[in-house]
mmCIF file of C-alpha atoms in Angstrom:
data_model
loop_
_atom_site.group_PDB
_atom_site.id
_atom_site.type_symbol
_atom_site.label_atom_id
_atom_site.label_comp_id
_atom_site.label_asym_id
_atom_site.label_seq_id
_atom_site.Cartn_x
_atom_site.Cartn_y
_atom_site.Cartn_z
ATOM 1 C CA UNK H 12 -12.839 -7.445 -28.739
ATOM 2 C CA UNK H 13 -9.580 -9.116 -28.212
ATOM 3 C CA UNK H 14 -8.942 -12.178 -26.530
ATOM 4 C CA UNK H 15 -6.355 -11.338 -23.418
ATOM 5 C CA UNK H 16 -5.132 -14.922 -23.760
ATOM 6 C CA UNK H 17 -3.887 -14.383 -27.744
ATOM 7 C CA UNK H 18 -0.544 -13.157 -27.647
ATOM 8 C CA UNK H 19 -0.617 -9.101 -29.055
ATOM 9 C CA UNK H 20 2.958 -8.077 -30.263
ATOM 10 C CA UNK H 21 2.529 -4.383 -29.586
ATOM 11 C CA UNK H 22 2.538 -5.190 -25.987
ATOM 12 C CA UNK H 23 5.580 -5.673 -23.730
ATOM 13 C CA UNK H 24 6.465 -5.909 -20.629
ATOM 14 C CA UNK H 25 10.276 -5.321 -19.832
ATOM 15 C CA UNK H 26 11.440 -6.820 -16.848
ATOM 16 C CA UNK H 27 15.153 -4.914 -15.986
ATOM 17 C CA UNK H 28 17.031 -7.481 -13.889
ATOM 18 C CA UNK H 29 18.304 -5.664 -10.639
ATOM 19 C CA UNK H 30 20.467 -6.994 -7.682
ATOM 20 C CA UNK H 31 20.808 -3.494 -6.121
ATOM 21 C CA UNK H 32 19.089 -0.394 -5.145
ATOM 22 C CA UNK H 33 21.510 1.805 -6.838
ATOM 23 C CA UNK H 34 21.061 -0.551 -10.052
ATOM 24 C CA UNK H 35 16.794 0.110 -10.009
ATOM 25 C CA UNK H 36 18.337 4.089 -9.339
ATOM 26 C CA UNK H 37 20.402 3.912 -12.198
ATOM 27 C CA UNK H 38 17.749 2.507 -14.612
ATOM 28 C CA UNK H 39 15.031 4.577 -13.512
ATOM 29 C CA UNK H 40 16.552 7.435 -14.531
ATOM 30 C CA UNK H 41 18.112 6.097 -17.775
ATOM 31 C CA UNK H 42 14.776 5.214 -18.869
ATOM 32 C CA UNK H 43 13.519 8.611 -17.737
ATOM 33 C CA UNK H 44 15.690 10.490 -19.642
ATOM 34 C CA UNK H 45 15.570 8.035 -23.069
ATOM 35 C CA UNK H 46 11.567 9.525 -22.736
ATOM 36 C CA UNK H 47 12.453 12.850 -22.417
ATOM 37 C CA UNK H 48 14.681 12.974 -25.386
ATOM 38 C CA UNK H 49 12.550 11.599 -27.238
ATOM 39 C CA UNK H 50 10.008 13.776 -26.469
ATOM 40 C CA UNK H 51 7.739 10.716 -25.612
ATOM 41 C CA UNK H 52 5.675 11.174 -22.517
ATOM 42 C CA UNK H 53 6.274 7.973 -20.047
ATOM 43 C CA UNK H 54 4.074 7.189 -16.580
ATOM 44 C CA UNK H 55 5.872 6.376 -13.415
ATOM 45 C CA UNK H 56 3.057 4.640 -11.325
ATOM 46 C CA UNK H 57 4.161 4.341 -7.618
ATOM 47 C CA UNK H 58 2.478 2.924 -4.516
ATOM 48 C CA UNK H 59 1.985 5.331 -1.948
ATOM 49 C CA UNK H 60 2.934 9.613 -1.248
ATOM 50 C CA UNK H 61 6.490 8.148 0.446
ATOM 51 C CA UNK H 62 7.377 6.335 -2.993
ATOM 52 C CA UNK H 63 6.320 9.490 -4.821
ATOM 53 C CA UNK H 64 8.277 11.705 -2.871
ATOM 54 C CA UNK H 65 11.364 9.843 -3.387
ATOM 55 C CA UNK H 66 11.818 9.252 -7.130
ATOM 56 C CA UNK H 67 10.620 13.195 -7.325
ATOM 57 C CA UNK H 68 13.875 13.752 -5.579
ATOM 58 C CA UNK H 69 15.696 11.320 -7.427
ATOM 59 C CA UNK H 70 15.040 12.628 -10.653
ATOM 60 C CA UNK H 71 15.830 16.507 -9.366
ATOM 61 C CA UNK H 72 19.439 14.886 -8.110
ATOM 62 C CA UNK H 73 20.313 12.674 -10.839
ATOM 63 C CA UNK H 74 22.612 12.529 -12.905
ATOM 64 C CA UNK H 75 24.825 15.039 -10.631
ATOM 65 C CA UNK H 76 25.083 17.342 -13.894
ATOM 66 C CA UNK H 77 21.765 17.715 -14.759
ATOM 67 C CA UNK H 78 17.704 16.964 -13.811
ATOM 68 C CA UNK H 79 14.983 15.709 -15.238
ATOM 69 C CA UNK H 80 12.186 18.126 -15.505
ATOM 70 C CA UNK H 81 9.176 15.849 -14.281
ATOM 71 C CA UNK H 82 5.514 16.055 -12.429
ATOM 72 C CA UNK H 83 3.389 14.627 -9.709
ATOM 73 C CA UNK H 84 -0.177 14.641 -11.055
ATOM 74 C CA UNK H 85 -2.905 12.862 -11.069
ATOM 75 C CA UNK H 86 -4.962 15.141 -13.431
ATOM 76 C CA UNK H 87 -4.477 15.530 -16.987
ATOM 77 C CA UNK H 88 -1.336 17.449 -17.869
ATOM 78 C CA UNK H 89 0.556 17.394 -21.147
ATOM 79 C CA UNK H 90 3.965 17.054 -19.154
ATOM 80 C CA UNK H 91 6.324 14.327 -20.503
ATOM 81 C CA UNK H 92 7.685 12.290 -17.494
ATOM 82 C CA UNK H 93 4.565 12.529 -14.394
ATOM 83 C CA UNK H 94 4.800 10.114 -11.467
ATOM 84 C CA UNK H 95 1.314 9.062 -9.540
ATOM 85 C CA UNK H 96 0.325 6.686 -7.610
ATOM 86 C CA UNK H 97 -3.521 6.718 -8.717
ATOM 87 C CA UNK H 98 -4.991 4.714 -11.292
ATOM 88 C CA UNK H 99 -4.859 7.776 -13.873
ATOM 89 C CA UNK H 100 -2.562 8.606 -16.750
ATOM 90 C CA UNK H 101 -2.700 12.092 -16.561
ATOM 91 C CA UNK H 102 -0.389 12.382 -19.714
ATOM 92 C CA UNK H 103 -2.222 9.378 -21.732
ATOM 93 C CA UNK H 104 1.224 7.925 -21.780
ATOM 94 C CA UNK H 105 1.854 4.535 -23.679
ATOM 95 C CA UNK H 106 4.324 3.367 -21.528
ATOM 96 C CA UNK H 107 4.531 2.938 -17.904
ATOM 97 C CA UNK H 108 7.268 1.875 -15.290
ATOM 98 C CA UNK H 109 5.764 0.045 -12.906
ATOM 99 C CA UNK H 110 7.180 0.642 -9.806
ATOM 100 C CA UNK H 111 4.238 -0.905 -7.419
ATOM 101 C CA UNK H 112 3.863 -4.341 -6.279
ATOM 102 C CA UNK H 113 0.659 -5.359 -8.642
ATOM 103 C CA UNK H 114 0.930 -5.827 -11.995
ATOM 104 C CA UNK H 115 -0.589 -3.010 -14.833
ATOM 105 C CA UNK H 116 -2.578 -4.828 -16.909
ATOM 106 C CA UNK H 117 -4.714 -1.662 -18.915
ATOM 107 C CA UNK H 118 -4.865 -2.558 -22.365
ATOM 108 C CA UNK H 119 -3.961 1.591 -22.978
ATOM 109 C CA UNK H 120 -0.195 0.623 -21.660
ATOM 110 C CA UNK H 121 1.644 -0.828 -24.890
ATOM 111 C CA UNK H 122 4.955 -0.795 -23.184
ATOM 112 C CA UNK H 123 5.317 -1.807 -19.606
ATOM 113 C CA UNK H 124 8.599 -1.764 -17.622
ATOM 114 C CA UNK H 125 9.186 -2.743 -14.069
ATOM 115 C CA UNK H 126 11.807 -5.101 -12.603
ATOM 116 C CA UNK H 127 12.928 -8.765 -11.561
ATOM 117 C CA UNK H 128 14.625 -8.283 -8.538
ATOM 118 C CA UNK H 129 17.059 -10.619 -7.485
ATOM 119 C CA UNK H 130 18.344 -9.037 -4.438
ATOM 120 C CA UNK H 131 16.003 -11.346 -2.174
ATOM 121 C CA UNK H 132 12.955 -13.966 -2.292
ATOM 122 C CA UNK H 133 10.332 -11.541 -1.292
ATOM 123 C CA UNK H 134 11.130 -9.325 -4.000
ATOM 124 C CA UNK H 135 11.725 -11.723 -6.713
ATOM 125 C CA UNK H 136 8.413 -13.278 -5.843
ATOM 126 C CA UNK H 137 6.649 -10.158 -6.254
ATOM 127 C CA UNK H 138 8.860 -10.323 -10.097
ATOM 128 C CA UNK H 139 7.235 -13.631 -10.584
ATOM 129 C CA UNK H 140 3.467 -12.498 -9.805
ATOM 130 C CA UNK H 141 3.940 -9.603 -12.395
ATOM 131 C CA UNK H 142 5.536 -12.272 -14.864
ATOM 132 C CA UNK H 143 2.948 -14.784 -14.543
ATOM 133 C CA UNK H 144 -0.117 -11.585 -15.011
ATOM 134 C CA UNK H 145 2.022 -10.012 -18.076
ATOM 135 C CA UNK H 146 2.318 -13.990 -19.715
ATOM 136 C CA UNK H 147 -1.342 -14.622 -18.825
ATOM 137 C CA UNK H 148 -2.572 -11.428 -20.698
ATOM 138 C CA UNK H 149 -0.810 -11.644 -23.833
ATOM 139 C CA UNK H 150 2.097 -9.099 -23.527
ATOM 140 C CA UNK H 151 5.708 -10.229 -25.025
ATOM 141 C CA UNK H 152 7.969 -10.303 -22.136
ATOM 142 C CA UNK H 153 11.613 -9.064 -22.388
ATOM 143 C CA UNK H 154 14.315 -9.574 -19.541
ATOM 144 C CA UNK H 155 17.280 -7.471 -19.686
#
């Protein structure tokens, strides 16, 4: 058994620094789509059906000159990019973009991102909780 407290370099956390909705937009997808090419599968974990709904759209609009083929599930499915907002992984994904207001801290995640936002206190508090989890558990943090 590991100790959570004993810092593991296979796990990360990357915390995308954001001042603008159209920035989180922008890197959502760009991470989406570095998955897909790669033909790595990648977990979108959301808080509620609204949230869902929303980055399902997002990643039928954009980029303008293509989509992102994608899933909602929350049962096992061998798609690459799925979006829930249960505690599953339906595609036993590594990594996970944490898009929810509590921090992921299952030891199956190896690569975490979700972001520091900057754009007001409330938000950038909720950065800090997830920082201060991530730190406390081991995982290697990474701003960008």
């Amino acid at each position: 058994m590991t100790n959570p407290k004993i810092p593991n370099k296979t796990k990360r956390v990357t915390f995308f620094q954001v001042t603008s909705d159209q920035m989180k937009r922008n890197r959502i997808v760009s991470v989406a789509h570095e998955y897909f090419e790669k033909k790595q599968p990648l977990l979108f974990k959301l808080p509620h059906k609204k949230a869902l709904e929303y980055l399902d759209f997002l990643l039928w609009r954009l980029p303008q000159d293509s989509f992102l083929p994608h899933v909602i599930k929350d049962t096992p499915c061998q798609d690459l990019i799925v979006l829930t907002s249960s505690e599953e992984n339906p595609n036993g994904a590594r990594s996970v973009f944490n898009l929810t207001g509590e921090p992921i801290l299952n030891p199956h995640f190896t690569t975490i991102y979700t972001f520091e936002d900057l754009s007001s206190t409330e938000k950038n508090t909720t950065a800090q909780k997830h920082y201060h989890a991530y730190k406390a558990h081991g995982y290697k943090i990474i701003s960008l």
